[in-house]
N, CA, C, O and CB atoms as a CASP TS submission, in Angstrom:
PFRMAT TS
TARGET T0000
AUTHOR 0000-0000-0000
METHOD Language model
MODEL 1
PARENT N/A
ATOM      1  N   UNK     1     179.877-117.016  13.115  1.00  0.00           N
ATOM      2  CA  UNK     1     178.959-117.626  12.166  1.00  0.00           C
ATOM      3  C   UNK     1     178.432-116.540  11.221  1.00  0.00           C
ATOM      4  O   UNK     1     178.236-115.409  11.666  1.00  0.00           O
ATOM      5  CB  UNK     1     177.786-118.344  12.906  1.00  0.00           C
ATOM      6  N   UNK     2     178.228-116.794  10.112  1.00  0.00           N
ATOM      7  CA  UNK     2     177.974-116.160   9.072  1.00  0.00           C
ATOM      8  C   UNK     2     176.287-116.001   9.150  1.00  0.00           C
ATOM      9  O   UNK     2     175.666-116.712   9.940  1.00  0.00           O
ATOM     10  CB  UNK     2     178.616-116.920   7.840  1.00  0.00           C
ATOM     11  N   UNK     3     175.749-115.257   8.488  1.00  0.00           N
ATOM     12  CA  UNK     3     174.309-115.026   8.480  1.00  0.00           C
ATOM     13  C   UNK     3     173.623-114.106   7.285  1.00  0.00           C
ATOM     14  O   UNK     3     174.112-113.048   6.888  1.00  0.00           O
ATOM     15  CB  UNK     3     174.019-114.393   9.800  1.00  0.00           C
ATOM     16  N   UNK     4     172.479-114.664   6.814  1.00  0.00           N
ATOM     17  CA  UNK     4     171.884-113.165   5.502  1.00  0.00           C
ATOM     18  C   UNK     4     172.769-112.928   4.335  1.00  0.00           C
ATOM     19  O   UNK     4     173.264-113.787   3.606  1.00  0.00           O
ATOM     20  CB  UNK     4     171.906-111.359   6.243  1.00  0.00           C
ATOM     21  N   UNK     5     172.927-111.336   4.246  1.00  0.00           N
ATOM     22  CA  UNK     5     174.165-111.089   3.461  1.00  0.00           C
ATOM     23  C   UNK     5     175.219-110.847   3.844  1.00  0.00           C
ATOM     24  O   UNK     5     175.969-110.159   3.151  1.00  0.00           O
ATOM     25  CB  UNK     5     174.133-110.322   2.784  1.00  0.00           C
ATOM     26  N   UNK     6     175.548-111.259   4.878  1.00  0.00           N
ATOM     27  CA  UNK     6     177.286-111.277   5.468  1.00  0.00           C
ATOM     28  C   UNK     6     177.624-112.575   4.980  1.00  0.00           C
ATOM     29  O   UNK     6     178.853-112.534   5.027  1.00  0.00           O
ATOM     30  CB  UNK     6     177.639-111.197   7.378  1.00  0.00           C
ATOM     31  N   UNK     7     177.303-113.739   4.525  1.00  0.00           N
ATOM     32  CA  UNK     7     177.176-115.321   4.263  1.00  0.00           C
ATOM     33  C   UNK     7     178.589-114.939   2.426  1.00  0.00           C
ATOM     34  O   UNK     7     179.681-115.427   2.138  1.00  0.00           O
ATOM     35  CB  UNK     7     174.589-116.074   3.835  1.00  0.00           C
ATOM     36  N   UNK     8     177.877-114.102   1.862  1.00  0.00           N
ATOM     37  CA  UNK     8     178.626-114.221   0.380  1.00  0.00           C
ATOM     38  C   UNK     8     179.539-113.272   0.020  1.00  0.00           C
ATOM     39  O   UNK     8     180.029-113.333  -1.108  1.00  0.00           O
ATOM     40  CB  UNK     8     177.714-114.170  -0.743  1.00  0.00           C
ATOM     41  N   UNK     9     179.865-112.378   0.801  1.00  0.00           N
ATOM     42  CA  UNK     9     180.807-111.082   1.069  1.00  0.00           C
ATOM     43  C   UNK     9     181.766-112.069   1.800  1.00  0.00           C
ATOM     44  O   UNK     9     182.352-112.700   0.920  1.00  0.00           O
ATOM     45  CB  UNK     9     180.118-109.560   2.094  1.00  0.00           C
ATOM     46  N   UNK    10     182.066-112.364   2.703  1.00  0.00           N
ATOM     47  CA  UNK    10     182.802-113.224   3.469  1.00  0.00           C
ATOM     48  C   UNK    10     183.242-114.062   2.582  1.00  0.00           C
ATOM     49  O   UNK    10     184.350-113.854   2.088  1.00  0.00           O
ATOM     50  CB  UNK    10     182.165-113.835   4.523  1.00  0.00           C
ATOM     51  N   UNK    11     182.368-115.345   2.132  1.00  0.00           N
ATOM     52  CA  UNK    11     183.199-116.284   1.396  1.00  0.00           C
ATOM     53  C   UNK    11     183.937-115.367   0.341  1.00  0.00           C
ATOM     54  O   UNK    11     185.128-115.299   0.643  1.00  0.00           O
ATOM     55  CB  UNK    11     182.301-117.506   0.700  1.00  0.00           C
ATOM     56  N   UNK    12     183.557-114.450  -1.092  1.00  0.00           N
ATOM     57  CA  UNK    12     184.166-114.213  -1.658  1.00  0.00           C
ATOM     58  C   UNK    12     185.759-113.450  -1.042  1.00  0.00           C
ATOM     59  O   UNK    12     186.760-113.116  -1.676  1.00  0.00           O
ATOM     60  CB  UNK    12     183.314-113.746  -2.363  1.00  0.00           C
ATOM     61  N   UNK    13     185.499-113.385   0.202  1.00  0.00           N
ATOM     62  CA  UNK    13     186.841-112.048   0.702  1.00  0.00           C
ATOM     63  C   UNK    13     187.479-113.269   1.059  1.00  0.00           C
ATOM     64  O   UNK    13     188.668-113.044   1.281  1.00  0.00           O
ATOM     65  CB  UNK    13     186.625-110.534   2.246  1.00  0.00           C
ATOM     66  N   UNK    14     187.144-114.631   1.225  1.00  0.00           N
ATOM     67  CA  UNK    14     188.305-115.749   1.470  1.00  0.00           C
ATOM     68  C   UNK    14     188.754-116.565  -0.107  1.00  0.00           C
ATOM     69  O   UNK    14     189.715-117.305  -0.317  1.00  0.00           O
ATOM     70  CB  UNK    14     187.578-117.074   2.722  1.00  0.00           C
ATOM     71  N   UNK    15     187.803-116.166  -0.947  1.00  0.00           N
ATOM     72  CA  UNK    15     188.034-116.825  -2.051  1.00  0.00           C
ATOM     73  C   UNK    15     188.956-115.868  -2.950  1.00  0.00           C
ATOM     74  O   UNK    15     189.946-116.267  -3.564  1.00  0.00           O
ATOM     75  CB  UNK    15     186.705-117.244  -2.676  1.00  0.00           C
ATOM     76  N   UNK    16     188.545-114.708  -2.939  1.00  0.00           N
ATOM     77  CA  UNK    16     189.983-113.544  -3.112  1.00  0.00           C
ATOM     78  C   UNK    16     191.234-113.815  -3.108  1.00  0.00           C
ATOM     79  O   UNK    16     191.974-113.637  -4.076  1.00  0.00           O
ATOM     80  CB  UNK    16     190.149-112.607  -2.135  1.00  0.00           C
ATOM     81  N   UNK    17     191.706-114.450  -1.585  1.00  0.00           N
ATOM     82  CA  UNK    17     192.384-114.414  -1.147  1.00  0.00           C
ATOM     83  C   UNK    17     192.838-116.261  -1.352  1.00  0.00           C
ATOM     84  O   UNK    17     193.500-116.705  -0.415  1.00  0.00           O
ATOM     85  CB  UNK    17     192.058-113.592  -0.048  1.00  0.00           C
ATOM     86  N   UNK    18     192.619-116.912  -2.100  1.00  0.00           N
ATOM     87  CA  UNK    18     192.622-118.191  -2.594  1.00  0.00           C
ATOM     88  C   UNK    18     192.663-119.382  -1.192  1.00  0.00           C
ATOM     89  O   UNK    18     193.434-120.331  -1.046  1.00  0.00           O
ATOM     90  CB  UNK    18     193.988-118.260  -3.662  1.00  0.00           C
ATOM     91  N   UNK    19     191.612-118.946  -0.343  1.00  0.00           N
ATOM     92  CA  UNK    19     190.800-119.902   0.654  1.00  0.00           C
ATOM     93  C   UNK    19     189.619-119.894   0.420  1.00  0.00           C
ATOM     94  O   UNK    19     188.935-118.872   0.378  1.00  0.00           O
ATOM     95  CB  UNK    19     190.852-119.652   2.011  1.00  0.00           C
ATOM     96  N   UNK    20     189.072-121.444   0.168  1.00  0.00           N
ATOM     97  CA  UNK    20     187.799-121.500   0.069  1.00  0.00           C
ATOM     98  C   UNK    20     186.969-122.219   1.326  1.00  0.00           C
ATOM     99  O   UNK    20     187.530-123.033   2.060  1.00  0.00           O
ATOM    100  CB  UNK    20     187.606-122.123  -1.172  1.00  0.00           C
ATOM    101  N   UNK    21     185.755-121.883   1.473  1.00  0.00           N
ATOM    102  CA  UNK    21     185.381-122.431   3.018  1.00  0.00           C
ATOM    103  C   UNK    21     184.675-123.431   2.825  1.00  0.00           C
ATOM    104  O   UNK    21     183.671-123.048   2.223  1.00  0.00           O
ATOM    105  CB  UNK    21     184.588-121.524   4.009  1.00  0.00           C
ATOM    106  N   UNK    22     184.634-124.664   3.027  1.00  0.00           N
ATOM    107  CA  UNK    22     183.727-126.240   2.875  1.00  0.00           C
ATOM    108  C   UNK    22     183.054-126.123   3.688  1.00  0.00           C
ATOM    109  O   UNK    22     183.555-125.795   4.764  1.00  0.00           O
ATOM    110  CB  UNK    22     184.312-127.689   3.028  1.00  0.00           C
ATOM    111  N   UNK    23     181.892-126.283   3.627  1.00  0.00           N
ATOM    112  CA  UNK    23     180.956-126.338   4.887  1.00  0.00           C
ATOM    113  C   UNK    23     180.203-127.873   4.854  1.00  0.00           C
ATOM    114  O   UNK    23     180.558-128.713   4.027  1.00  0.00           O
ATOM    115  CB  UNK    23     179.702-124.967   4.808  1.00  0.00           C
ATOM    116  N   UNK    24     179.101-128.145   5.868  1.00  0.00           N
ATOM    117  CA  UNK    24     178.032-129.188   5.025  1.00  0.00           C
ATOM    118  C   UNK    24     178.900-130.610   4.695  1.00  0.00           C
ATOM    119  O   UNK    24     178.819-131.216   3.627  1.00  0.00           O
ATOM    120  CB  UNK    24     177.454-128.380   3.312  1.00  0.00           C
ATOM    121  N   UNK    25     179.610-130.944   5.658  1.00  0.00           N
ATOM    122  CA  UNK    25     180.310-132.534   4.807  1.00  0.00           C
ATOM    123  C   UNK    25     179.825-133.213   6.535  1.00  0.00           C
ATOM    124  O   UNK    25     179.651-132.914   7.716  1.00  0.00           O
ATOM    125  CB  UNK    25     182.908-132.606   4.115  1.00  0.00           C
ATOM    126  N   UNK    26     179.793-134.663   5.210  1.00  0.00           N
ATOM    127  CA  UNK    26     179.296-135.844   6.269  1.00  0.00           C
ATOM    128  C   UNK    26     180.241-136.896   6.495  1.00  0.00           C
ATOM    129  O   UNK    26     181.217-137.057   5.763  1.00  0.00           O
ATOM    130  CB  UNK    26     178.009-136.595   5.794  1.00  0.00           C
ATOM    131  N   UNK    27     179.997-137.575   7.430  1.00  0.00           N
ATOM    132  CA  UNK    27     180.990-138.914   7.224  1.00  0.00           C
ATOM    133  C   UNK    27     182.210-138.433   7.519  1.00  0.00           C
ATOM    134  O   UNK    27     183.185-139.129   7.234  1.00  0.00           O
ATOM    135  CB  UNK    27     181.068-139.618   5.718  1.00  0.00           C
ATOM    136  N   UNK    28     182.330-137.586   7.933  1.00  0.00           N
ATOM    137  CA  UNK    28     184.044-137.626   8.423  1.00  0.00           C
ATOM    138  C   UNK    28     184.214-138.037   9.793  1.00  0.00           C
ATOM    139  O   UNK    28     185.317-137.845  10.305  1.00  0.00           O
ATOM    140  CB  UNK    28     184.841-136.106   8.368  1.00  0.00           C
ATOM    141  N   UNK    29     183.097-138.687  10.614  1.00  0.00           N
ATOM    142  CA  UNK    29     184.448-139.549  11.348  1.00  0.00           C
ATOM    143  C   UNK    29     184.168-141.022  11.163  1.00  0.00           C
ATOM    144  O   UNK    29     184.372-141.842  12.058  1.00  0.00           O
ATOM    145  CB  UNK    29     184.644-139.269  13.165  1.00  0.00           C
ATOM    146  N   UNK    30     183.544-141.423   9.595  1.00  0.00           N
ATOM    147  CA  UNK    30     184.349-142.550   9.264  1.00  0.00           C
ATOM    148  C   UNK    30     185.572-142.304   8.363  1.00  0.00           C
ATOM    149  O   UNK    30     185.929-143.249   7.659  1.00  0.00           O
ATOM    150  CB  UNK    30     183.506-143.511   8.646  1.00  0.00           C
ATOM    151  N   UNK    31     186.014-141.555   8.322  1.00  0.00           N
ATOM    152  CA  UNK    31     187.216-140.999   8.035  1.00  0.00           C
ATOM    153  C   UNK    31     188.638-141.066   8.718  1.00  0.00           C
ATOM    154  O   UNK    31     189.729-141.504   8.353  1.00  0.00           O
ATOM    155  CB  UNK    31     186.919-139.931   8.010  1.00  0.00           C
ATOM    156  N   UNK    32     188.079-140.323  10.093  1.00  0.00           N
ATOM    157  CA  UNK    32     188.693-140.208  10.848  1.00  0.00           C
ATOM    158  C   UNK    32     189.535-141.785  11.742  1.00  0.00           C
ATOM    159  O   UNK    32     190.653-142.062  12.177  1.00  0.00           O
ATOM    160  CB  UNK    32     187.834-139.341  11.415  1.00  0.00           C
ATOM    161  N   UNK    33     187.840-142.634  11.607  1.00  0.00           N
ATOM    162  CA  UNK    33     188.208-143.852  12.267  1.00  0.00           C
ATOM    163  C   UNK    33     189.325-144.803  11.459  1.00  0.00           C
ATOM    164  O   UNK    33     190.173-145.523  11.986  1.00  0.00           O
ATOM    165  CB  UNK    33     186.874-144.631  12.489  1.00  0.00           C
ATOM    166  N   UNK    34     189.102-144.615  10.126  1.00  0.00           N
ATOM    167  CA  UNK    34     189.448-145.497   9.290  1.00  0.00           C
ATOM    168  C   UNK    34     191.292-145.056   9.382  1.00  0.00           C
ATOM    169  O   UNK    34     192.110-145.947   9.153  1.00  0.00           O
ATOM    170  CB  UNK    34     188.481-145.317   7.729  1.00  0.00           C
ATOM    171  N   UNK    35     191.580-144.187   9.594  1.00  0.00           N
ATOM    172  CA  UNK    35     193.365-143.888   9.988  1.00  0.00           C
ATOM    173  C   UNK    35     193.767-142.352  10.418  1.00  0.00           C
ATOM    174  O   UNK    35     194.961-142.086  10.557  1.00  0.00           O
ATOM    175  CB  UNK    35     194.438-144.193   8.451  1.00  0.00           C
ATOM    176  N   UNK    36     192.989-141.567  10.581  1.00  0.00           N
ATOM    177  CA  UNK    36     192.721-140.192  11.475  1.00  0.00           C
ATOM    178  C   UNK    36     193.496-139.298  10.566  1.00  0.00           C
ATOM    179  O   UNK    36     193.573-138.085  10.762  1.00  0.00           O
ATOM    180  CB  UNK    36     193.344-140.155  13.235  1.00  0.00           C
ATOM    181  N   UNK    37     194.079-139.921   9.554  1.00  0.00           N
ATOM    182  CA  UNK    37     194.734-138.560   8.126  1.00  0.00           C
ATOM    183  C   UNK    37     194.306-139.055   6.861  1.00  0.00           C
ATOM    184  O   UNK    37     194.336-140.185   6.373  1.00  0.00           O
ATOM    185  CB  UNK    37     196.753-138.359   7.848  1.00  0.00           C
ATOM    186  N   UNK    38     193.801-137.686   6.337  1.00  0.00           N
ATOM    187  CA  UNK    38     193.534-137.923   5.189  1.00  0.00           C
ATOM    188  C   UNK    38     193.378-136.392   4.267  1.00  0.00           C
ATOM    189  O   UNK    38     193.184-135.245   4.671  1.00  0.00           O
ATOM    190  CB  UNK    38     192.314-138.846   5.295  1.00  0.00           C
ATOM    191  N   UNK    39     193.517-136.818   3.192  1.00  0.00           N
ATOM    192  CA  UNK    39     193.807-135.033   1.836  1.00  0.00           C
ATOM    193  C   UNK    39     191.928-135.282   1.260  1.00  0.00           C
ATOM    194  O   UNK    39     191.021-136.040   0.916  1.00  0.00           O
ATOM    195  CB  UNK    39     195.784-135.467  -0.535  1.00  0.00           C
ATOM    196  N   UNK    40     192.406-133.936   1.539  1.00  0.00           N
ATOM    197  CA  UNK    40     190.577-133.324   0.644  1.00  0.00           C
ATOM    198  C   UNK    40     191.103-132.694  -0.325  1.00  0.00           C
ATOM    199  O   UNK    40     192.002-131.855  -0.353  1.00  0.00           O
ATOM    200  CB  UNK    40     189.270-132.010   1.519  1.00  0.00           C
ATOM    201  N   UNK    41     190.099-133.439  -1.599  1.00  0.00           N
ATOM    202  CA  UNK    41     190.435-132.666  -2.823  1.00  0.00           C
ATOM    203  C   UNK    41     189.464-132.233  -3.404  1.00  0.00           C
ATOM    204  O   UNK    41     188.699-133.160  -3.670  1.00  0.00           O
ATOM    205  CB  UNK    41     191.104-133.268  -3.725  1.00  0.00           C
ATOM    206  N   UNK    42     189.001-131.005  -3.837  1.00  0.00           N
ATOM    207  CA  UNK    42     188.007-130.264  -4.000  1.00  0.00           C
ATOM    208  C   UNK    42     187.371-129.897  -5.794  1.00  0.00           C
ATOM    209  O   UNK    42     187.946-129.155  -6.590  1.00  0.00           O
ATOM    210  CB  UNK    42     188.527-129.063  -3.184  1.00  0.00           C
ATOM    211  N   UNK    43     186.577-130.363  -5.953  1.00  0.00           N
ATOM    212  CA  UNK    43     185.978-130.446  -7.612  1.00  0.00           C
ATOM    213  C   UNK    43     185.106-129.401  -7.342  1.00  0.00           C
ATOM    214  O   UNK    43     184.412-129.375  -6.326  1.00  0.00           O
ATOM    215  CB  UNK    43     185.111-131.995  -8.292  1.00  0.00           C
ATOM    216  N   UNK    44     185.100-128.004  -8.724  1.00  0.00           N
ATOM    217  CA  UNK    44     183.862-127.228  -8.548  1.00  0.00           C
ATOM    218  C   UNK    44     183.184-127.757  -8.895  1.00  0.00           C
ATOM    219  O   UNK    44     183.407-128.964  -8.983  1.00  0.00           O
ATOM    220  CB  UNK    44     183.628-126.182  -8.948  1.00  0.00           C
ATOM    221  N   UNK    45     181.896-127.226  -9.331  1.00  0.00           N
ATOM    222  CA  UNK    45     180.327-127.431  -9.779  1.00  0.00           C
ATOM    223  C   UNK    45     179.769-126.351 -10.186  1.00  0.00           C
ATOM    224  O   UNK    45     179.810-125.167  -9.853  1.00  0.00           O
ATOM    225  CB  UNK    45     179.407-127.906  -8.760  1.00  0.00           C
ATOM    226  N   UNK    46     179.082-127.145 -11.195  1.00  0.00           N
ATOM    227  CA  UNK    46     178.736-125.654 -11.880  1.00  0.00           C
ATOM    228  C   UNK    46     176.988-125.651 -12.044  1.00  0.00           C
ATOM    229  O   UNK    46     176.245-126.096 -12.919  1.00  0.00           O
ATOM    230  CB  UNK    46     179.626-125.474 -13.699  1.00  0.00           C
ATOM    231  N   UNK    47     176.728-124.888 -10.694  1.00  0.00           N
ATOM    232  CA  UNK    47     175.137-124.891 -10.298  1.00  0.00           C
ATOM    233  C   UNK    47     174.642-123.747 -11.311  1.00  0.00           C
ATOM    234  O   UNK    47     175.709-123.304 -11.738  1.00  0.00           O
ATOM    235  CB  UNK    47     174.763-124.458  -8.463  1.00  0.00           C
ATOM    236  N   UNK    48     173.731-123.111 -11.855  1.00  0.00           N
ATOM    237  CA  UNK    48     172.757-121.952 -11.701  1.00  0.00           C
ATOM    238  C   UNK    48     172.231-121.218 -10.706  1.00  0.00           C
ATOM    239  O   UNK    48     171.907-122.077  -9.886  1.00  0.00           O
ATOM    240  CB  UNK    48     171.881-122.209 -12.091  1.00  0.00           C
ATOM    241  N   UNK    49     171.952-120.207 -10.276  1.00  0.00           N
ATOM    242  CA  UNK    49     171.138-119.631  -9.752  1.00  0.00           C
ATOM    243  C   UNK    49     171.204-120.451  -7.821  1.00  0.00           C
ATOM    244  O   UNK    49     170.178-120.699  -7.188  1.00  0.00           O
ATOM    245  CB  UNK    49     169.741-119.797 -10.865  1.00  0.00           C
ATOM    246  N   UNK    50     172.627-120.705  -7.288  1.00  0.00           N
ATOM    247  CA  UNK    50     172.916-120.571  -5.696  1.00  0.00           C
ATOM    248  C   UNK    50     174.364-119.865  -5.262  1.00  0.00           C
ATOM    249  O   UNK    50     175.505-119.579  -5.625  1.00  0.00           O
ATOM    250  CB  UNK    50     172.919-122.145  -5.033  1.00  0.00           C
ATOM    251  N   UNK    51     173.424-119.822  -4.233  1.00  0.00           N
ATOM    252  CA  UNK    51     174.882-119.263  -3.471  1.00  0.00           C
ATOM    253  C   UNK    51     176.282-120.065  -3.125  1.00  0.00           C
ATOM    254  O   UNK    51     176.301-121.296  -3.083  1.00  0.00           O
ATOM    255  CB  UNK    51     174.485-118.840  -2.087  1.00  0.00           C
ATOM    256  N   UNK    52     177.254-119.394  -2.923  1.00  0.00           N
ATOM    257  CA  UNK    52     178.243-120.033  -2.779  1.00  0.00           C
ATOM    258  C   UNK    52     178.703-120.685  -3.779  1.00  0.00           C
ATOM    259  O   UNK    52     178.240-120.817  -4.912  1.00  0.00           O
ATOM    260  CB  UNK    52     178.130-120.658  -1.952  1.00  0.00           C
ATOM    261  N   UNK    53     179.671-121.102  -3.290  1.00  0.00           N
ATOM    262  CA  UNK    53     180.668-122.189  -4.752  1.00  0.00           C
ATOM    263  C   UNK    53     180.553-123.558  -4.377  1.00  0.00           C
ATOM    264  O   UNK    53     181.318-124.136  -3.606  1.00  0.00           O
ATOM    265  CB  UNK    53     182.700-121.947  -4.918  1.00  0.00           C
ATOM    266  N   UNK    54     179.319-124.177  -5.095  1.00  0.00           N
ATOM    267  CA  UNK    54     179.150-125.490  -4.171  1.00  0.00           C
ATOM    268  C   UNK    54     180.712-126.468  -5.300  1.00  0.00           C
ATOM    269  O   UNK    54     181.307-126.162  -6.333  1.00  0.00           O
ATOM    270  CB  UNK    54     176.819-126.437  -4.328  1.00  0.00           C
ATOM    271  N   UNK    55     180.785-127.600  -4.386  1.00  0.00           N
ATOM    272  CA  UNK    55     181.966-127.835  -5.299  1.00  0.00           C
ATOM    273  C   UNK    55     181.836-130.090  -4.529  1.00  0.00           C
ATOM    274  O   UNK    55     181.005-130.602  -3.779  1.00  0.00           O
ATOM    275  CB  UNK    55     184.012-126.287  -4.665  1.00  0.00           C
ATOM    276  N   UNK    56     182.882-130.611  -5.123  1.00  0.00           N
ATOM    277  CA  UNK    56     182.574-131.875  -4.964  1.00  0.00           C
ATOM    278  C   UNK    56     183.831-132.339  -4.304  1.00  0.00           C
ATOM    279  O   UNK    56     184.918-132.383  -4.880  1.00  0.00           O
ATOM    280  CB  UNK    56     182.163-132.577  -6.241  1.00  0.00           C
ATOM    281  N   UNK    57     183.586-132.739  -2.853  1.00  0.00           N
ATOM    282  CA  UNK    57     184.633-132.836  -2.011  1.00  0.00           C
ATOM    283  C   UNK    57     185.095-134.579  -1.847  1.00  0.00           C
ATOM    284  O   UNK    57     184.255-135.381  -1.440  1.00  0.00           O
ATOM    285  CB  UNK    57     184.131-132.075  -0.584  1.00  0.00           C
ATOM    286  N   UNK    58     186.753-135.103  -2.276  1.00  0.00           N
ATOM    287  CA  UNK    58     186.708-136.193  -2.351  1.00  0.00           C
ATOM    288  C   UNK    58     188.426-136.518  -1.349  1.00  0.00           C
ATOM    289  O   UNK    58     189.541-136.039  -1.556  1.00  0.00           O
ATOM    290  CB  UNK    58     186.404-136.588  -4.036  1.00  0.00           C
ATOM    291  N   UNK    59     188.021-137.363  -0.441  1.00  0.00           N
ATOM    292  CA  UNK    59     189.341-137.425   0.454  1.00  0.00           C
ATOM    293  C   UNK    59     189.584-138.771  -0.029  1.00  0.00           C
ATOM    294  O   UNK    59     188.814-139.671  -0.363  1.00  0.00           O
ATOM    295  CB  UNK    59     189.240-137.232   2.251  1.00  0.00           C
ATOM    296  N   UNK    60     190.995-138.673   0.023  1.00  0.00           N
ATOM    297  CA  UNK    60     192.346-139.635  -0.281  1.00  0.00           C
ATOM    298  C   UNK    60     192.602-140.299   1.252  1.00  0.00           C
ATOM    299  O   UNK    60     192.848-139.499   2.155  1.00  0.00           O
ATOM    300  CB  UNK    60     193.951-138.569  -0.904  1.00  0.00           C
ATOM    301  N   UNK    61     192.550-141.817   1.588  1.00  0.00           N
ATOM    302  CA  UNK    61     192.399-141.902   2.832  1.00  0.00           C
ATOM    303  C   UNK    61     193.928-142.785   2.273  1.00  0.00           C
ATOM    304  O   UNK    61     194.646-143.357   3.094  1.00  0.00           O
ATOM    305  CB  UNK    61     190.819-142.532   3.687  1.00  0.00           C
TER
END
């Protein structure tokens, strides 16, 4: 688990490396229930002044 300033050193050393980390999602196991596969497709966002790359997560069921 990430913590402080190890939290944005980390993500950027996965985002470097063109992995980004989703954290914070809900509802996935009505997801899951609804046929147990499904594609996440990922929209940035363009916040001010936070951490991380918040971004807009939308699955294809």
């Amino acid at each position: 688990m990430r913590r402080g300033r190890e939290h944005t050193p980390k993500d950027q050393y996965c985002a470097d490396r063109g992995c980004f980390v989703i954290e914070n999602l809900c509802n996935l196991k009505a997801l899951v229930e609804r046929g147990g596969c499904f594609t996440a497709h990922t929209y940035p966002m363009n916040f001010a002044d936070v951490t991380g790359l918040p971004c807009r997560v939308i699955a294809e069921v």
